[in-house]
């Protein structure tokens, strides 16, 4: 029994690595590269398929790895389902076939001390894989999740057709209702935030940002390991660094995502970093360098991963920053009201 238990522990860890492998292989078949991989204490990111992956030691040890595919914005619904469910189903079949094979070969002796370790690995791997698939199916069958996903796909399709954020049809009530999966509400609320930023509708942002902060907060604090929330943390940092300046909140957000945003070569990351450096750090030299890097990044951006709406938003605020730096104003602006929201 001890060997089975030990094998089960190894199986739980191994499950993550086989999932990583199958995600990579299926992604490769659909020309999607892994833009982020987390293994043990290391996080490796790259923003294009040809770019060399940059590895950063995070100091946070994890037994199971994490992989995120750069699926782009032009995948069909069918391709999205294959990329989402494919690795889970293949991972389950991988372990299930091994379980059946061991059952056929060893029968009732499968859990004996001699083979128990290996049976523990494949049985626990199969069980976890099945559990993950079932959870995903339950989530996708939820009515609110279906509605949120439908709306998200509709707005994303508009972005791919060249629509700006200011022209999107977003539904803040649904995003802030508390119904549906958190990651879907976060994605839709982030679209609401980007629309408000594009329109210059700053008075509505405190409500959005307070709700986003609450969504991202967990019982154990902020979960920055969720890479699909990166843009949300960036927007929270930008909000506190420029829109409604709050030094304490800005520093808190920056401390949470410091390694990620400083190693991120995307235009929006460099643009937001520039605002933090100028308005919070009081370092116009660093801000000028980051703004320049943001402008250079826009010249070579991967448009499979970036929309014209995002570039338009980056251009808009980079112009504001350049104008502000040129006017040699004080670091902490008095032109906008400084407002704090409760944590």
Short mmCIF file of C-alpha atoms in Angstrom, two decimals:
data_model
loop_
_atom_site.label_atom_id
_atom_site.label_comp_id
_atom_site.label_asym_id
_atom_site.label_seq_id
_atom_site.Cartn_x
_atom_site.Cartn_y
_atom_site.Cartn_z
CA UNK A 1 0.00 0.00 0.00
CA UNK A 2 2.87 2.38 0.74
CA UNK A 3 4.25 1.93 -2.78
CA UNK A 4 0.80 2.72 -4.27
CA UNK A 5 0.52 5.88 -2.14
CA UNK A 6 4.04 6.98 -3.08
CA UNK A 7 3.25 6.29 -6.73
CA UNK A 8 0.08 8.37 -6.39
CA UNK A 9 2.07 11.36 -5.12
CA UNK A 10 4.46 11.03 -8.05
CA UNK A 11 1.47 10.61 -10.36
CA UNK A 12 -0.01 13.92 -9.22
CA UNK A 13 3.27 15.67 -10.04
CA UNK A 14 3.79 13.76 -13.30
CA UNK A 15 0.25 14.64 -14.42
CA UNK A 16 1.30 18.28 -14.75
CA UNK A 17 4.31 17.46 -16.90
CA UNK A 18 2.43 15.14 -19.27
CA UNK A 19 -0.27 17.82 -19.57
CA UNK A 20 2.45 20.34 -20.43
CA UNK A 21 3.83 17.98 -23.08
CA UNK A 22 0.46 17.32 -24.74
CA UNK A 23 -0.46 21.01 -24.62
CA UNK A 24 2.81 21.82 -26.38
CA UNK A 25 2.32 19.13 -29.04
CA UNK A 26 -1.32 19.99 -29.78
CA UNK A 27 -0.47 23.69 -29.81
CA UNK A 28 2.33 23.05 -32.27
CA UNK A 29 -0.09 21.19 -34.57
CA UNK A 30 -2.23 24.34 -34.64
CA UNK A 31 0.76 26.69 -34.98
CA UNK A 32 0.45 27.98 -31.41
CA UNK A 33 3.64 28.40 -29.43
CA UNK A 34 3.82 28.39 -25.60
CA UNK A 35 4.43 32.02 -24.67
CA UNK A 36 4.79 31.14 -20.98
CA UNK A 37 6.13 28.07 -19.17
CA UNK A 38 6.59 27.79 -15.40
CA UNK A 39 8.75 24.96 -14.07
CA UNK A 40 9.92 24.70 -10.45
CA UNK A 41 11.25 28.21 -9.62
CA UNK A 42 11.59 29.35 -13.23
CA UNK A 43 9.31 31.22 -15.60
CA UNK A 44 10.13 31.39 -19.30
CA UNK A 45 8.31 33.77 -21.65
CA UNK A 46 8.55 34.80 -25.27
CA UNK A 47 6.30 37.09 -27.30
CA UNK A 48 6.80 35.55 -30.75
CA UNK A 49 7.59 32.11 -32.08
CA UNK A 50 11.02 33.17 -33.36
CA UNK A 51 11.98 35.06 -30.21
CA UNK A 52 14.34 33.34 -27.78
CA UNK A 53 12.63 32.38 -24.53
CA UNK A 54 13.69 34.47 -21.53
CA UNK A 55 13.90 32.58 -18.24
CA UNK A 56 13.50 34.38 -14.91
CA UNK A 57 13.89 32.88 -11.44
CA UNK A 58 10.72 33.82 -9.56
CA UNK A 59 11.69 32.45 -6.16
CA UNK A 60 8.32 30.66 -5.93
CA UNK A 61 8.74 26.88 -6.05
CA UNK A 62 5.99 24.82 -7.69
CA UNK A 63 5.76 21.04 -8.02
CA UNK A 64 3.52 21.06 -11.09
CA UNK A 65 4.38 23.11 -14.19
CA UNK A 66 2.19 25.67 -15.95
CA UNK A 67 1.99 26.29 -19.69
CA UNK A 68 0.06 28.98 -21.58
CA UNK A 69 -0.33 28.89 -25.36
CA UNK A 70 -0.29 31.96 -27.57
CA UNK A 71 -3.46 30.99 -29.42
CA UNK A 72 -3.85 34.33 -31.13
CA UNK A 73 -7.13 36.15 -31.74
CA UNK A 74 -8.09 34.54 -35.05
CA UNK A 75 -8.85 30.96 -34.00
CA UNK A 76 -12.26 29.47 -34.79
CA UNK A 77 -14.55 28.17 -32.04
CA UNK A 78 -13.71 24.62 -33.14
CA UNK A 79 -9.98 25.27 -32.86
CA UNK A 80 -10.47 26.85 -29.44
CA UNK A 81 -12.27 23.74 -28.20
CA UNK A 82 -9.53 21.48 -29.55
CA UNK A 83 -6.80 23.60 -27.97
CA UNK A 84 -8.74 23.74 -24.69
CA UNK A 85 -10.00 20.19 -24.36
CA UNK A 86 -7.42 18.38 -26.49
CA UNK A 87 -4.59 18.28 -23.92
CA UNK A 88 -7.00 17.27 -21.13
CA UNK A 89 -8.57 14.42 -23.12
CA UNK A 90 -5.26 13.13 -24.49
CA UNK A 91 -3.73 13.29 -21.01
CA UNK A 92 -6.62 11.23 -19.64
CA UNK A 93 -6.36 8.65 -22.45
CA UNK A 94 -2.60 8.40 -21.88
CA UNK A 95 -3.03 7.38 -18.23
CA UNK A 96 -6.21 5.37 -18.82
CA UNK A 97 -4.53 3.19 -21.46
CA UNK A 98 -1.68 2.50 -19.04
CA UNK A 99 -4.17 1.55 -16.30
CA UNK A 100 -5.99 -0.88 -18.61
CA UNK A 101 -2.67 -2.34 -19.82
CA UNK A 102 -1.47 -2.96 -16.27
CA UNK A 103 -4.83 -4.47 -15.34
CA UNK A 104 -4.61 -6.89 -18.28
CA UNK A 105 -1.01 -7.87 -17.55
CA UNK A 106 -1.02 -8.07 -13.74
CA UNK A 107 -4.70 -8.43 -12.83
CA UNK A 108 -5.31 -8.50 -9.07
CA UNK A 109 -1.56 -8.27 -8.42
CA UNK A 110 -1.48 -4.78 -9.93
CA UNK A 111 -1.30 -3.10 -6.51
CA UNK A 112 1.33 -5.45 -5.10
CA UNK A 113 4.57 -4.01 -3.78
CA UNK A 114 6.43 -4.96 -6.94
CA UNK A 115 4.22 -3.02 -9.37
CA UNK A 116 2.23 -0.88 -6.91
CA UNK A 117 4.40 2.20 -7.39
CA UNK A 118 3.72 2.30 -11.13
CA UNK A 119 0.04 1.48 -10.72
CA UNK A 120 -0.24 4.37 -8.25
CA UNK A 121 1.27 6.76 -10.79
CA UNK A 122 -1.08 5.84 -13.64
CA UNK A 123 -4.22 5.42 -11.49
CA UNK A 124 -3.82 8.80 -9.81
CA UNK A 125 -2.89 10.36 -13.15
CA UNK A 126 -6.03 8.95 -14.77
CA UNK A 127 -8.23 10.03 -11.86
CA UNK A 128 -6.93 13.61 -11.86
CA UNK A 129 -7.19 13.83 -15.66
CA UNK A 130 -10.81 12.64 -15.57
CA UNK A 131 -11.61 15.12 -12.78
CA UNK A 132 -10.13 18.01 -14.78
CA UNK A 133 -12.15 17.10 -17.91
CA UNK A 134 -15.39 16.80 -15.89
CA UNK A 135 -14.82 20.19 -14.22
CA UNK A 136 -14.22 21.81 -17.61
CA UNK A 137 -17.41 20.29 -19.04
CA UNK A 138 -19.48 21.44 -16.05
CA UNK A 139 -18.05 24.97 -16.36
CA UNK A 140 -18.75 25.21 -20.10
CA UNK A 141 -22.32 23.94 -19.68
CA UNK A 142 -23.18 26.72 -17.20
CA UNK A 143 -25.72 29.16 -18.70
CA UNK A 144 -23.96 32.30 -17.46
CA UNK A 145 -20.60 30.99 -18.69
CA UNK A 146 -22.06 30.37 -22.14
CA UNK A 147 -23.44 33.91 -22.27
CA UNK A 148 -20.16 35.47 -21.12
CA UNK A 149 -18.14 33.40 -23.58
CA UNK A 150 -20.50 34.28 -26.43
CA UNK A 151 -20.19 38.00 -25.68
CA UNK A 152 -16.41 37.75 -25.31
CA UNK A 153 -16.05 36.03 -28.70
CA UNK A 154 -18.31 38.58 -30.38
CA UNK A 155 -16.27 41.51 -29.05
CA UNK A 156 -12.97 39.80 -29.81
CA UNK A 157 -14.11 39.25 -33.40
CA UNK A 158 -14.83 42.99 -33.64
CA UNK A 159 -11.35 43.76 -32.34
CA UNK A 160 -9.86 41.52 -35.03
CA UNK A 161 -11.87 43.42 -37.65
CA UNK A 162 -10.24 46.68 -36.56
CA UNK A 163 -12.88 47.98 -34.14
CA UNK A 164 -11.51 50.21 -31.38
CA UNK A 165 -12.29 49.58 -27.71
CA UNK A 166 -14.43 52.72 -27.59
CA UNK A 167 -16.80 51.13 -30.13
CA UNK A 168 -17.29 47.78 -28.39
CA UNK A 169 -20.61 46.62 -26.92
CA UNK A 170 -19.73 45.68 -23.35
CA UNK A 171 -22.10 44.74 -20.56
CA UNK A 172 -20.75 45.80 -17.20
CA UNK A 173 -23.79 44.44 -15.36
CA UNK A 174 -23.01 40.89 -16.51
CA UNK A 175 -19.31 41.25 -15.77
CA UNK A 176 -20.02 42.56 -12.26
CA UNK A 177 -23.01 40.36 -11.47
CA UNK A 178 -21.13 37.65 -9.59
CA UNK A 179 -22.58 35.00 -11.91
CA UNK A 180 -20.44 32.80 -14.11
CA UNK A 181 -16.81 31.69 -13.94
CA UNK A 182 -14.41 34.22 -12.48
CA UNK A 183 -11.97 34.13 -15.42
CA UNK A 184 -14.79 34.98 -17.86
CA UNK A 185 -16.05 37.86 -15.71
CA UNK A 186 -12.47 39.13 -15.38
CA UNK A 187 -11.98 39.01 -19.18
CA UNK A 188 -15.21 40.91 -19.85
CA UNK A 189 -14.58 43.46 -17.11
CA UNK A 190 -11.12 44.11 -18.57
CA UNK A 191 -12.82 44.93 -21.88
CA UNK A 192 -15.07 47.38 -19.99
CA UNK A 193 -11.96 49.00 -18.49
CA UNK A 194 -10.21 49.29 -21.85
CA UNK A 195 -13.32 50.82 -23.40
CA UNK A 196 -13.49 53.43 -20.61
CA UNK A 197 -9.78 54.20 -21.05
CA UNK A 198 -10.20 54.60 -24.80
CA UNK A 199 -13.23 56.89 -24.40
CA UNK A 200 -11.62 58.89 -21.61
CA UNK A 201 -14.52 57.94 -19.34
CA UNK A 202 -12.40 58.06 -16.20
CA UNK A 203 -15.22 58.69 -13.71
CA UNK A 204 -16.55 55.16 -14.16
CA UNK A 205 -13.15 53.54 -13.63
CA UNK A 206 -13.12 53.56 -9.79
CA UNK A 207 -16.15 51.24 -9.81
CA UNK A 208 -14.55 48.93 -12.39
CA UNK A 209 -11.19 48.88 -10.66
CA UNK A 210 -12.63 48.20 -7.23
CA UNK A 211 -14.53 45.23 -8.62
CA UNK A 212 -11.49 43.97 -10.54
CA UNK A 213 -9.40 44.20 -7.38
CA UNK A 214 -12.01 42.12 -5.53
CA UNK A 215 -12.08 39.52 -8.32
CA UNK A 216 -8.31 39.12 -8.31
CA UNK A 217 -8.05 38.91 -4.53
CA UNK A 218 -8.20 35.42 -3.02
CA UNK A 219 -8.14 34.12 0.55
CA UNK A 220 -4.34 33.88 0.21
CA UNK A 221 -3.86 37.27 -1.43
CA UNK A 222 -3.43 38.09 -5.11
CA UNK A 223 -2.85 35.13 -7.41
CA UNK A 224 -0.34 36.50 -9.91
CA UNK A 225 0.42 33.01 -11.27
CA UNK A 226 -2.69 33.21 -13.49
CA UNK A 227 -1.10 34.52 -16.67
CA UNK A 228 -4.45 35.30 -18.29
CA UNK A 229 -4.91 37.92 -15.54
CA UNK A 230 -1.67 39.73 -16.43
CA UNK A 231 -3.46 42.46 -18.39
CA UNK A 232 -5.76 43.06 -15.41
CA UNK A 233 -2.83 43.64 -13.04
CA UNK A 234 -1.28 45.94 -15.66
CA UNK A 235 -4.48 48.01 -15.81
CA UNK A 236 -4.65 48.24 -12.00
CA UNK A 237 -1.06 49.50 -11.97
CA UNK A 238 -1.78 52.02 -14.74
CA UNK A 239 -4.90 53.24 -12.95
CA UNK A 240 -3.01 53.96 -9.71
CA UNK A 241 0.02 55.38 -11.54
CA UNK A 242 -1.78 57.87 -13.75
CA UNK A 243 -5.56 57.94 -14.02
CA UNK A 244 -6.21 58.43 -10.28
CA UNK A 245 -2.77 58.52 -8.73
CA UNK A 246 -2.37 56.50 -5.54
CA UNK A 247 1.27 55.89 -4.66
CA UNK A 248 0.53 53.15 -2.12
CA UNK A 249 -1.69 51.14 -4.48
CA UNK A 250 0.68 51.64 -7.40
CA UNK A 251 3.66 50.42 -5.38
CA UNK A 252 1.66 47.41 -4.18
CA UNK A 253 0.71 46.39 -7.73
CA UNK A 254 4.22 46.99 -9.04
CA UNK A 255 5.70 44.83 -6.27
CA UNK A 256 3.35 41.99 -7.25
CA UNK A 257 4.23 42.01 -10.96
CA UNK A 258 7.69 43.61 -10.96
CA UNK A 259 9.56 40.71 -12.58
CA UNK A 260 6.84 40.11 -15.16
CA UNK A 261 6.30 43.67 -16.32
CA UNK A 262 10.01 44.51 -16.44
CA UNK A 263 10.76 41.45 -18.60
CA UNK A 264 7.66 41.89 -20.78
CA UNK A 265 8.56 43.28 -24.22
CA UNK A 266 4.96 44.00 -25.29
CA UNK A 267 4.06 47.66 -26.00
CA UNK A 268 1.43 47.90 -23.27
CA UNK A 269 3.82 46.56 -20.62
CA UNK A 270 6.50 49.11 -21.56
CA UNK A 271 3.92 51.89 -21.77
CA UNK A 272 2.48 51.17 -18.30
CA UNK A 273 5.97 50.77 -16.84
CA UNK A 274 6.87 54.20 -18.25
CA UNK A 275 3.92 55.81 -16.46
CA UNK A 276 4.86 54.14 -13.18
CA UNK A 277 8.46 55.29 -13.54
CA UNK A 278 7.46 58.87 -14.32
CA UNK A 279 4.55 59.55 -11.96
CA UNK A 280 5.35 57.23 -9.03
CA UNK A 281 9.14 56.77 -9.08
CA UNK A 282 9.83 60.30 -10.32
CA UNK A 283 12.38 58.97 -12.82
CA UNK A 284 11.81 60.71 -16.18
CA UNK A 285 15.01 59.13 -17.52
CA UNK A 286 13.68 55.60 -16.98
CA UNK A 287 10.23 56.61 -18.22
CA UNK A 288 11.69 58.02 -21.45
CA UNK A 289 13.59 54.78 -22.03
CA UNK A 290 10.50 52.61 -21.43
CA UNK A 291 8.35 54.84 -23.64
CA UNK A 292 10.91 54.53 -26.43
CA UNK A 293 10.93 50.74 -26.02
CA UNK A 294 7.13 50.72 -26.20
CA UNK A 295 7.19 52.69 -29.45
CA UNK A 296 9.83 50.38 -30.96
CA UNK A 297 7.84 47.32 -29.85
CA UNK A 298 4.79 48.63 -31.72
CA UNK A 299 6.78 48.58 -34.94
CA UNK A 300 7.42 44.84 -34.67
CA UNK A 301 4.36 43.65 -32.76
CA UNK A 302 2.88 40.22 -33.56
CA UNK A 303 -0.58 41.11 -34.92
CA UNK A 304 -1.78 37.55 -34.39
CA UNK A 305 -1.56 38.32 -30.68
CA UNK A 306 -2.22 42.05 -30.68
CA UNK A 307 -5.17 44.04 -32.03
CA UNK A 308 -5.19 47.50 -33.60
CA UNK A 309 -7.38 48.59 -30.67
CA UNK A 310 -4.59 47.78 -28.21
CA UNK A 311 -2.05 49.65 -30.33
CA UNK A 312 -4.39 52.63 -30.54
CA UNK A 313 -4.70 52.67 -26.74
CA UNK A 314 -0.92 52.50 -26.36
CA UNK A 315 -0.39 55.34 -28.87
CA UNK A 316 -2.98 57.51 -27.14
CA UNK A 317 -1.36 57.31 -23.71
CA UNK A 318 2.20 57.46 -24.99
CA UNK A 319 1.30 60.76 -26.65
CA UNK A 320 -0.08 62.01 -23.34
CA UNK A 321 3.10 60.95 -21.56
CA UNK A 322 5.35 62.58 -24.18
CA UNK A 323 3.35 65.81 -23.93
CA UNK A 324 3.48 65.72 -20.16
CA UNK A 325 7.22 65.11 -20.10
CA UNK A 326 7.78 67.87 -22.64
CA UNK A 327 5.85 70.34 -20.49
CA UNK A 328 8.14 69.50 -17.57
CA UNK A 329 5.21 69.42 -15.12
CA UNK A 330 5.37 68.11 -11.59
CA UNK A 331 5.52 64.34 -11.18
CA UNK A 332 2.25 64.05 -9.25
CA UNK A 333 -0.44 65.62 -11.41
CA UNK A 334 -2.96 68.06 -10.02
CA UNK A 335 -4.92 68.12 -13.27
CA UNK A 336 -6.80 64.95 -12.34
CA UNK A 337 -8.48 64.28 -8.98
CA UNK A 338 -6.65 61.83 -6.76
CA UNK A 339 -9.10 59.18 -5.62
CA UNK A 340 -8.54 56.06 -3.56
CA UNK A 341 -10.75 52.99 -3.51
CA UNK A 342 -11.11 50.72 -0.49
CA UNK A 343 -9.23 47.44 -0.59
#
